[in-house]
Coordinates of C-alpha atoms in Angstrom, one line a residue:
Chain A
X1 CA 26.8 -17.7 4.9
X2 CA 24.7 -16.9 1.5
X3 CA 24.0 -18.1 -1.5
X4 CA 25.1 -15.1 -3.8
X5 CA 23.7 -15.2 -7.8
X6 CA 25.1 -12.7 -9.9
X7 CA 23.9 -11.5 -13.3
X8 CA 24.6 -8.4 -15.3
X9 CA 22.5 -7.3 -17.7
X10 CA 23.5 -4.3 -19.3
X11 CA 24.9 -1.7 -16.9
X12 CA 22.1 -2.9 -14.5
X13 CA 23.9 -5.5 -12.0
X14 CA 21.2 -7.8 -10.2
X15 CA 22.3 -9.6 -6.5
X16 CA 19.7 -12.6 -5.8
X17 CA 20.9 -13.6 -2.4
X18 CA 19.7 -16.7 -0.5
X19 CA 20.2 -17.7 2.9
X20 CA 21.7 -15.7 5.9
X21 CA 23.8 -13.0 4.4
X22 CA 26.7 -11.2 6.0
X23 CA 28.1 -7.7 6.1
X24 CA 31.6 -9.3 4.7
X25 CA 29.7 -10.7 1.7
X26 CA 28.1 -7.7 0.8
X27 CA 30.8 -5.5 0.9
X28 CA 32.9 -7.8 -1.2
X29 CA 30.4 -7.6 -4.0
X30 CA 30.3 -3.9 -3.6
X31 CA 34.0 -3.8 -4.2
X32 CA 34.1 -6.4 -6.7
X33 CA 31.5 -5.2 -9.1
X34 CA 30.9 -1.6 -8.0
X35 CA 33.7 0.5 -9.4
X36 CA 33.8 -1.6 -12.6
X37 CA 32.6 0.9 -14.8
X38 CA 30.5 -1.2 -16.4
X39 CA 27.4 -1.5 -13.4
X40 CA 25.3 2.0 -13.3
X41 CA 22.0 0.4 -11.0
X42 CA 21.9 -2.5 -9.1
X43 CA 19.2 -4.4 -7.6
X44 CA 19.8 -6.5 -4.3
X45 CA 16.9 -9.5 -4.3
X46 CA 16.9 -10.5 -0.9
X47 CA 13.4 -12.0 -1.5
X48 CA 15.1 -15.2 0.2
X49 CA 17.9 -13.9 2.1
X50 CA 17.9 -12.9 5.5
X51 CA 19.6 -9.8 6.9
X52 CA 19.4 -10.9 10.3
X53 CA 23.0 -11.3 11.4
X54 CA 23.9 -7.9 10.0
X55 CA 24.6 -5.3 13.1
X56 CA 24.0 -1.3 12.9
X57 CA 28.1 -1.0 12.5
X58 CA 27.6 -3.9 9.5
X59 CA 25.6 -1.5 8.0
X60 CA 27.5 2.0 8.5
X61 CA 30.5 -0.7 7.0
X62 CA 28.5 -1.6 4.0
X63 CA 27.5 2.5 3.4
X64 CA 30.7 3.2 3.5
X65 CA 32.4 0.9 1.3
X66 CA 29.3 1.4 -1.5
X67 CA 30.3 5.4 -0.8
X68 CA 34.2 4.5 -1.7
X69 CA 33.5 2.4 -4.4
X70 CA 31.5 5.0 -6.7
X71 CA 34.5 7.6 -5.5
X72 CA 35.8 7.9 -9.5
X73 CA 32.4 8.6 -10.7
X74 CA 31.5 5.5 -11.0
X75 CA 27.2 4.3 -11.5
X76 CA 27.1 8.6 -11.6
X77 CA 23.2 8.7 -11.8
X78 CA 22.8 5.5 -10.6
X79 CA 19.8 3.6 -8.8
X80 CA 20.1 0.9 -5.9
X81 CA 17.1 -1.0 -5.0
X82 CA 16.5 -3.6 -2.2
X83 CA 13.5 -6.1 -2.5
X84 CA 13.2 -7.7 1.0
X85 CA 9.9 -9.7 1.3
X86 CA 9.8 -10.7 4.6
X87 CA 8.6 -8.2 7.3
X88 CA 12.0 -7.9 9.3
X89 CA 14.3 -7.7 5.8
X90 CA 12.1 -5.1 4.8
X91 CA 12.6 -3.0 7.8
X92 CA 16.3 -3.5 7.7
X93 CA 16.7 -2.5 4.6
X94 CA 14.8 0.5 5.6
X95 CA 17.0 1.4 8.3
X96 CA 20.2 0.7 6.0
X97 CA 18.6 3.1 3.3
X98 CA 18.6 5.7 5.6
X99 CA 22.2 5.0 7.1
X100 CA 23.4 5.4 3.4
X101 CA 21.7 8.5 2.8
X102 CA 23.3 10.0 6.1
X103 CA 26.7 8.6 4.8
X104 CA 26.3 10.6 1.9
X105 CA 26.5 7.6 -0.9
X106 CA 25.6 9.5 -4.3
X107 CA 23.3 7.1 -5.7
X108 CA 19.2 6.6 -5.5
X109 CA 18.0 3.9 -3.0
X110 CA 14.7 2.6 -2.4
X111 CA 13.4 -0.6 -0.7
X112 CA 10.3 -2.9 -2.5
X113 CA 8.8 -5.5 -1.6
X114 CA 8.7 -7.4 -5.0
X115 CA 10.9 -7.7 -7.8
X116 CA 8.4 -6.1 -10.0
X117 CA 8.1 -3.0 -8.6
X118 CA 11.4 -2.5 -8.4
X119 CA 11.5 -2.4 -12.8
X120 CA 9.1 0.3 -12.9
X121 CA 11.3 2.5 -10.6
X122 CA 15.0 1.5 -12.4
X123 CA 13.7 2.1 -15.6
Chain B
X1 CA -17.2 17.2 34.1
X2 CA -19.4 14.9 36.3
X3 CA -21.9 13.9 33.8
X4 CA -18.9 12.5 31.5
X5 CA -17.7 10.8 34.5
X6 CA -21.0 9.1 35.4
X7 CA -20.9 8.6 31.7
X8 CA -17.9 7.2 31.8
X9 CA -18.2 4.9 34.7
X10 CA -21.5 3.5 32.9
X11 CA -20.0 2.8 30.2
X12 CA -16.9 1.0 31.9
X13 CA -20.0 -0.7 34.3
X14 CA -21.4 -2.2 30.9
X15 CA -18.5 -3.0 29.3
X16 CA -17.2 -5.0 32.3
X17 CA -20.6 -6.9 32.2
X18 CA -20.2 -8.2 28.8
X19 CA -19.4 -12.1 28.1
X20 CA -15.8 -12.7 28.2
X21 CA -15.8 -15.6 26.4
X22 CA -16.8 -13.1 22.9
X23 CA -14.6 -14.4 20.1
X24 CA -11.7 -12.1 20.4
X25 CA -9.5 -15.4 19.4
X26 CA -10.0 -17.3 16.2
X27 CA -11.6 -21.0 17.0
X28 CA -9.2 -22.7 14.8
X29 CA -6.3 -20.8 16.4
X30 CA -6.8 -21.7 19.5
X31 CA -7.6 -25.2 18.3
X32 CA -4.5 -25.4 16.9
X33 CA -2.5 -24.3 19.7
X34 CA -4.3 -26.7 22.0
X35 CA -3.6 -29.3 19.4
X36 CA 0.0 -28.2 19.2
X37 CA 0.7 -28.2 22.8
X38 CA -0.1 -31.9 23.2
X39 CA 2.8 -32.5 21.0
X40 CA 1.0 -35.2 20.1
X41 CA -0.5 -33.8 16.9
X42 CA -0.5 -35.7 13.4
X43 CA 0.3 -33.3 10.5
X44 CA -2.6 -34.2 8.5
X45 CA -4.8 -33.4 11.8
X46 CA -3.3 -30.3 11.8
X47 CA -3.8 -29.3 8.2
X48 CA -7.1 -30.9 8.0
X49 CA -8.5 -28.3 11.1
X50 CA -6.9 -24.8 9.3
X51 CA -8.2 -25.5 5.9
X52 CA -11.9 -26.1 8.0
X53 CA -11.3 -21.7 7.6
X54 CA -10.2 -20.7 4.3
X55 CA -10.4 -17.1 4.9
X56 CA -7.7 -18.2 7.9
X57 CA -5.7 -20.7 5.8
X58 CA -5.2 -18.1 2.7
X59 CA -4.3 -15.0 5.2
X60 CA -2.0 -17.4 7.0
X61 CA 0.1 -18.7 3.5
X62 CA 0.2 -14.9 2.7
X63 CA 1.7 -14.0 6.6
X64 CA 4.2 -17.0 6.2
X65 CA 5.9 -15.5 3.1
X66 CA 5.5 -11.9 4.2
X67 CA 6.3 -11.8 8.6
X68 CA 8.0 -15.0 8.5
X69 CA 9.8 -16.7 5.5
X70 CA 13.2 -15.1 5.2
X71 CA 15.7 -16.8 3.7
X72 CA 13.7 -19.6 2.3
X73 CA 11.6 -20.4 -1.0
X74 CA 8.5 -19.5 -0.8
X75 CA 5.8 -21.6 1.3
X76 CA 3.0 -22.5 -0.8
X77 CA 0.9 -24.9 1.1
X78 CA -0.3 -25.1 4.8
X79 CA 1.7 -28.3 5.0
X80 CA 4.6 -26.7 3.6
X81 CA 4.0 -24.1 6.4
X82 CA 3.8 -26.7 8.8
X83 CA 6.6 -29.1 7.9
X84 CA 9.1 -25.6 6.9
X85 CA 8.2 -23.5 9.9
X86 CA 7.5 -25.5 13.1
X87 CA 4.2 -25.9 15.2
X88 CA 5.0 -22.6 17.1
X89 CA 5.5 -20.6 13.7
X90 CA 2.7 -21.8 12.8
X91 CA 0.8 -21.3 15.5
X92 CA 1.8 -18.0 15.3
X93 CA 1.1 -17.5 11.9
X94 CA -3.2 -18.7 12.7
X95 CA -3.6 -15.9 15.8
X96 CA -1.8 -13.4 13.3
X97 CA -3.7 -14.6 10.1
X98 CA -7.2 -13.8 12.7
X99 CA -6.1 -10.5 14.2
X100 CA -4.9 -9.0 10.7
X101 CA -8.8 -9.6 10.1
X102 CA -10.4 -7.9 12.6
X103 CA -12.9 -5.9 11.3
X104 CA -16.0 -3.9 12.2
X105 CA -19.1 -1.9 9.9
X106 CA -18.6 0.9 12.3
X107 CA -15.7 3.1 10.7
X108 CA -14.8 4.6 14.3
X109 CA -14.2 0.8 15.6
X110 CA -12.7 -0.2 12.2
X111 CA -10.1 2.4 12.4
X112 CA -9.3 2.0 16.4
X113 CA -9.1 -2.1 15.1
X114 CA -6.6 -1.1 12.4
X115 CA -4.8 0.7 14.4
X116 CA -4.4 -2.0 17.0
X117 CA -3.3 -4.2 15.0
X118 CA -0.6 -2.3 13.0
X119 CA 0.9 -1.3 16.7
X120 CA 0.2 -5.4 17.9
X121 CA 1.9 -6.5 14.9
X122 CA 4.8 -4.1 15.0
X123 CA 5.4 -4.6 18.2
X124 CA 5.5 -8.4 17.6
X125 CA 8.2 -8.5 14.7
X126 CA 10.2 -6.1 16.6
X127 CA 10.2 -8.1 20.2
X128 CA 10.7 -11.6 18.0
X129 CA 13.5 -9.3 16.1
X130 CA 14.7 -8.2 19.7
X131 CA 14.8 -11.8 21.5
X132 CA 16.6 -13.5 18.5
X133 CA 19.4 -10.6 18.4
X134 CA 19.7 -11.0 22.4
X135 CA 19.8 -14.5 22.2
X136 CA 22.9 -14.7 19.8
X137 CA 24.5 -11.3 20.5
X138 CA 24.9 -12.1 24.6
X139 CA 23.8 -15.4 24.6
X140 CA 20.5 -15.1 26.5
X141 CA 19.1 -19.0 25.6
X142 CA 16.3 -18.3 27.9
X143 CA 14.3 -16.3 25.2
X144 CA 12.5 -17.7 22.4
X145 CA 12.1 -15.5 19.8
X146 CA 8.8 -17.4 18.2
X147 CA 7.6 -17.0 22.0
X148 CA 8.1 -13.5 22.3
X149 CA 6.3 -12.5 18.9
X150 CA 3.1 -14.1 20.4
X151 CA 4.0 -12.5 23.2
X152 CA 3.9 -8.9 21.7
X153 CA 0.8 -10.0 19.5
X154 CA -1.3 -10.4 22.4
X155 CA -0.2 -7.6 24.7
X156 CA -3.1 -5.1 24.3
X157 CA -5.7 -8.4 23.4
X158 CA -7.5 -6.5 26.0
X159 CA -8.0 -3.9 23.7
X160 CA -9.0 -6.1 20.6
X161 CA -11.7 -7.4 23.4
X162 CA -12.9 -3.8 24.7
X163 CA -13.4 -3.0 20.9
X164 CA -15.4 -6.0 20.1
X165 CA -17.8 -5.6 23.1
X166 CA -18.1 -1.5 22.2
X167 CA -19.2 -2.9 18.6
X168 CA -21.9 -4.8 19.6
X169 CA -23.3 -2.6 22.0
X170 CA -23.3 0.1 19.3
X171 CA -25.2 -2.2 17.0
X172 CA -27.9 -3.0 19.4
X173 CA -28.0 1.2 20.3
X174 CA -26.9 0.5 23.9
X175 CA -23.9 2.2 23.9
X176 CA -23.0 5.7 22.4
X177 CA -19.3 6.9 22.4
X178 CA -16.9 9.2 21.2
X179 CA -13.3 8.6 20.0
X180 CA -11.7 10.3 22.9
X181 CA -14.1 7.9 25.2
X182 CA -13.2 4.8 23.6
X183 CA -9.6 6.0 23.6
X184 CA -9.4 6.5 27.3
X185 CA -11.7 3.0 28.2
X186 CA -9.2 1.5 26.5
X187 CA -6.6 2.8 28.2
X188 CA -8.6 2.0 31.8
X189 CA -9.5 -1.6 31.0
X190 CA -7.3 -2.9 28.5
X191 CA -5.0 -5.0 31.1
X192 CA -7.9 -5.7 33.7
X193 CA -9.9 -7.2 30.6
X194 CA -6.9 -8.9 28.9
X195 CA -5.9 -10.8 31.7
X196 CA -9.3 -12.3 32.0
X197 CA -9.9 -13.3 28.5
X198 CA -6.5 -15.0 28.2
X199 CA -7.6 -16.9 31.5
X200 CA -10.6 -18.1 29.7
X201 CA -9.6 -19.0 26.6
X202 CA -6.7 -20.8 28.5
X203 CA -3.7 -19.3 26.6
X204 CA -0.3 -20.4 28.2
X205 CA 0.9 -18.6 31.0
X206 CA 3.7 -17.0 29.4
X207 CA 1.7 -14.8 27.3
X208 CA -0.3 -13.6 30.5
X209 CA 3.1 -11.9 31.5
X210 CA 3.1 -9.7 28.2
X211 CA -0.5 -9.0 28.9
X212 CA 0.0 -8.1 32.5
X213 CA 3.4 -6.6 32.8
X214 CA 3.5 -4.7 30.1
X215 CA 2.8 -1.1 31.5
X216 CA 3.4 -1.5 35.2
X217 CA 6.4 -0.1 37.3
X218 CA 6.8 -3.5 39.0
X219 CA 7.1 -5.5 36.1
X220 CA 10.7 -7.3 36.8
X221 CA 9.7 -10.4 39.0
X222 CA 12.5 -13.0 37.7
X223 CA 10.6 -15.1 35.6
X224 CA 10.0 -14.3 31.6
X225 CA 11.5 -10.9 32.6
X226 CA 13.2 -11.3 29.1
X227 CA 10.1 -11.6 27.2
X228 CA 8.5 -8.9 29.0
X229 CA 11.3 -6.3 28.6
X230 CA 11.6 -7.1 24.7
X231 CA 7.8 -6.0 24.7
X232 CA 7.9 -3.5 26.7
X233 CA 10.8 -1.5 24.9
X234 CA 8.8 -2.1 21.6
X235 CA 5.8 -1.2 22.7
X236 CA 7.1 2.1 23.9
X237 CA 9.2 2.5 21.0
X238 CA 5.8 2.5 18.9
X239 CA 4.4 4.5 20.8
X240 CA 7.3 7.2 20.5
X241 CA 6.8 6.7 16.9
X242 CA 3.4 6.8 16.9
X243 CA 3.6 10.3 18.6
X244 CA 6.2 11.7 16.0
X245 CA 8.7 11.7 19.1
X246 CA 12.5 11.6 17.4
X247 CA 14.8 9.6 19.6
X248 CA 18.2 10.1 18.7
X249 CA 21.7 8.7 20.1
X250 CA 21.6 10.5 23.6
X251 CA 18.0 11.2 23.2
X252 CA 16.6 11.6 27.4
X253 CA 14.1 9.1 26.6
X254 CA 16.3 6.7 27.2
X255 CA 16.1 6.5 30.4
X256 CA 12.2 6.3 30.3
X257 CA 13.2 2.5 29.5
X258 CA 16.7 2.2 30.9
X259 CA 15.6 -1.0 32.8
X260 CA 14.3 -2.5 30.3
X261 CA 17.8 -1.9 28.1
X262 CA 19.8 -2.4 30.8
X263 CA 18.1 -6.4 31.6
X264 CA 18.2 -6.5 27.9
X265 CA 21.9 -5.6 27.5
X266 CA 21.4 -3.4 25.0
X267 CA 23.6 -0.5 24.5
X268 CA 22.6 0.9 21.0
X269 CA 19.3 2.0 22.2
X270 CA 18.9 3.9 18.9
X271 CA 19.6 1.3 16.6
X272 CA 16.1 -0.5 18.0
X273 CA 13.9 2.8 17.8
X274 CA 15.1 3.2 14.1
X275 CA 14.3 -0.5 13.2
X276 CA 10.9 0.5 14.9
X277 CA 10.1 3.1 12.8
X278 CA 11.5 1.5 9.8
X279 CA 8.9 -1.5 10.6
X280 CA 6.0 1.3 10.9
X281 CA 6.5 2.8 7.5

């Protein structure tokens, strides 16, 4: 189970996670914050979190419930970007970007490996 | 055709009469594992010999936050390394510290080096990646996933080896070659060479069975066959990716390593090439 940090700064919604995070806890931040109205990019800081007990179905799960979640045009535009530092996070998050793509999720993603290069990108 | 195979078996003569005992390892590595095996080891001991090689203590902080530290603050400090990780971790982290260094003033070496260690070091994080999903997913206790990564770090050493003996002999003008040469030398003497260095520098068994095993029909012989199918399957993964080869869900290549994901238990075959690739990009 994770430590979850959540901050909101205008519309951009910013996910530190520490600790082993599951695909449970993901998707109930997805569903929590998501579809608010209020959250347009988010940023998911898994700079110390680990990904590691997340499966490929975990992953289709979470694609699919960030896909329902932005149904009524919710973050339209919108940018999602993982910073995983660690060499395995990084490659997970990799593989999940993909999986979203494929599952047709109408937002940007991109994976960093720092928190900094992620502002140059949202911005 | 026969004057590049006298070529060639001249150059594989002078190869094979090189030292073995070249430094293909780094001294405080090995140091450290030795010292780390007794069990016996003080932490100050320990600290004391890695910052003796600064060059080898500041790659090793950088690999513990970047291959390693998941989950956790960032380590700061060999003895933070030490204390948060483990001795095999940190182990680990001094061979992969020295091999991410490897480097040569001959651009056709340096590049060959590169790309050794990019496909050692992927292949590394994916077996360790590999053993701990086995290990929880179907409860295989036998594998250790800190075991495996050093396992899959050191499964072409023979190569690293090869590469450093080819760069001397092209500084002292003894040896000319070409890059399809050095490719297939490689290929010929990587395992025969590997074996024996490991056996010199006394590395524990277990990581003569990555070296060995790895690409050979008769690999399954009931001991470490766990550690040796996780490296397998990622090195041939790699190498599927290396070659721009697409694998997808009922891809036929599958069943070029349907042993290996078969002892492994692994049914999304897939899943594993993807993380692969993901780890190349």
């Amino acid at each position: 189970m994770a430590k979850i940090d959540i901050k909101i700064v205008k519309n951009l919604l910013i996910v530190s996670v520490s600790g082993e995070l599951t695909a449970e806890e993901v998707i109930a931040v997805v569903d929590e914050y998501y579809p608010k109205g209020v959250v347009k990019d988010v940023i998911w800081d898994l700079t110390n979190g680990s990904l590691q007990s997340i499966s490929r179905e975990g992953f289709i799960a979470i694609a699919i419930a960030a896909k329902r979640s932005v149904e009524g045009g919710f973050r339209e535009g919108g940018k999602t970007a993982y910073v995983g530092g660690a060499e395995v996070e990084y490659g997970l998050l990799r593989m999940y970007k993909t999986i979203a793509e494929m599952t047709g999720v109408p937002v940007k993603y991109d994976v960093f490996k720092t928190v900094e290069e992620v502002k140059n990108w949202i911005e | 055709m026969t004057n590049l195979v006298v070529k060639k078996s001249e150059i594989n003569q002078l190869l094979l009469s090189q030292p073995i005992d070249m430094p293909v390892f780094n001294e405080v590595a090995l140091r450290l594992q030795q010292m780390m095996n007794e069990n016996s080891y003080r932490i100050e001991e320990a600290i004391k010999l890695v910052n003796e090689d600064t060059a080898l203590a500041a790659e090793m902080l950088k690999q513990a936050n970047t291959t390693y530290n998941s989950g956790k603050a960032p380590i700061t400090t060999i003895k933070n390394a030490i204390v948060r990780l483990g001795s095999q971790q940190v182990v680990n982290l001094a061979f992969t510290a020295s091999m991410a260094n490897s480097k040569s003033d001959n651009p056709v070496i340096n590049t060959h080096l590169k790309k050794l260690w990019h496909h050692c070091h992927t292949v590394a994080i994916t077996s360790a990646w590999l053993a701990a999903q086995i290990r929880y997913d179907n409860e295989i206790l036998e594998i250790d996933a800190d075991e495996v990564y050093l396992a899959g770090l050191f499964h072409d050493i023979g190569k690293l080896y090869l590469l450093k003996s080819m760069d001397g002999l092209i500084k002292t003008g003894l040896l000319k070659i070409d890059q399809s040469e050095i490719d297939e030398i490689l290929e010929e003497l990587n395992i025969q060479q590997g074996i024996k260095v490991m056996q010199h520098w006394n590395i524990p068994e277990i990581y003569l069975n990555s070296v060995g095993r790895h690409n050979t029909d008769n690999w399954k012989c009931g001991t470490n066959d766990y550690l040796v199918a996780a490296v397998r399957l990622s090195c041939k993964f790699h190498n599927y990716v290396g070659q721009g080869i697409e694998v997808t869900e009922n891809s036929e290549i599958f069943e070029l390593v349907k042993d290996e994901l078969s002892l492994l238990d692994l049914d999304d075959a897939a899943y594993v090439y993807d993380f692969v690739k993901a780890i190349d990009e």
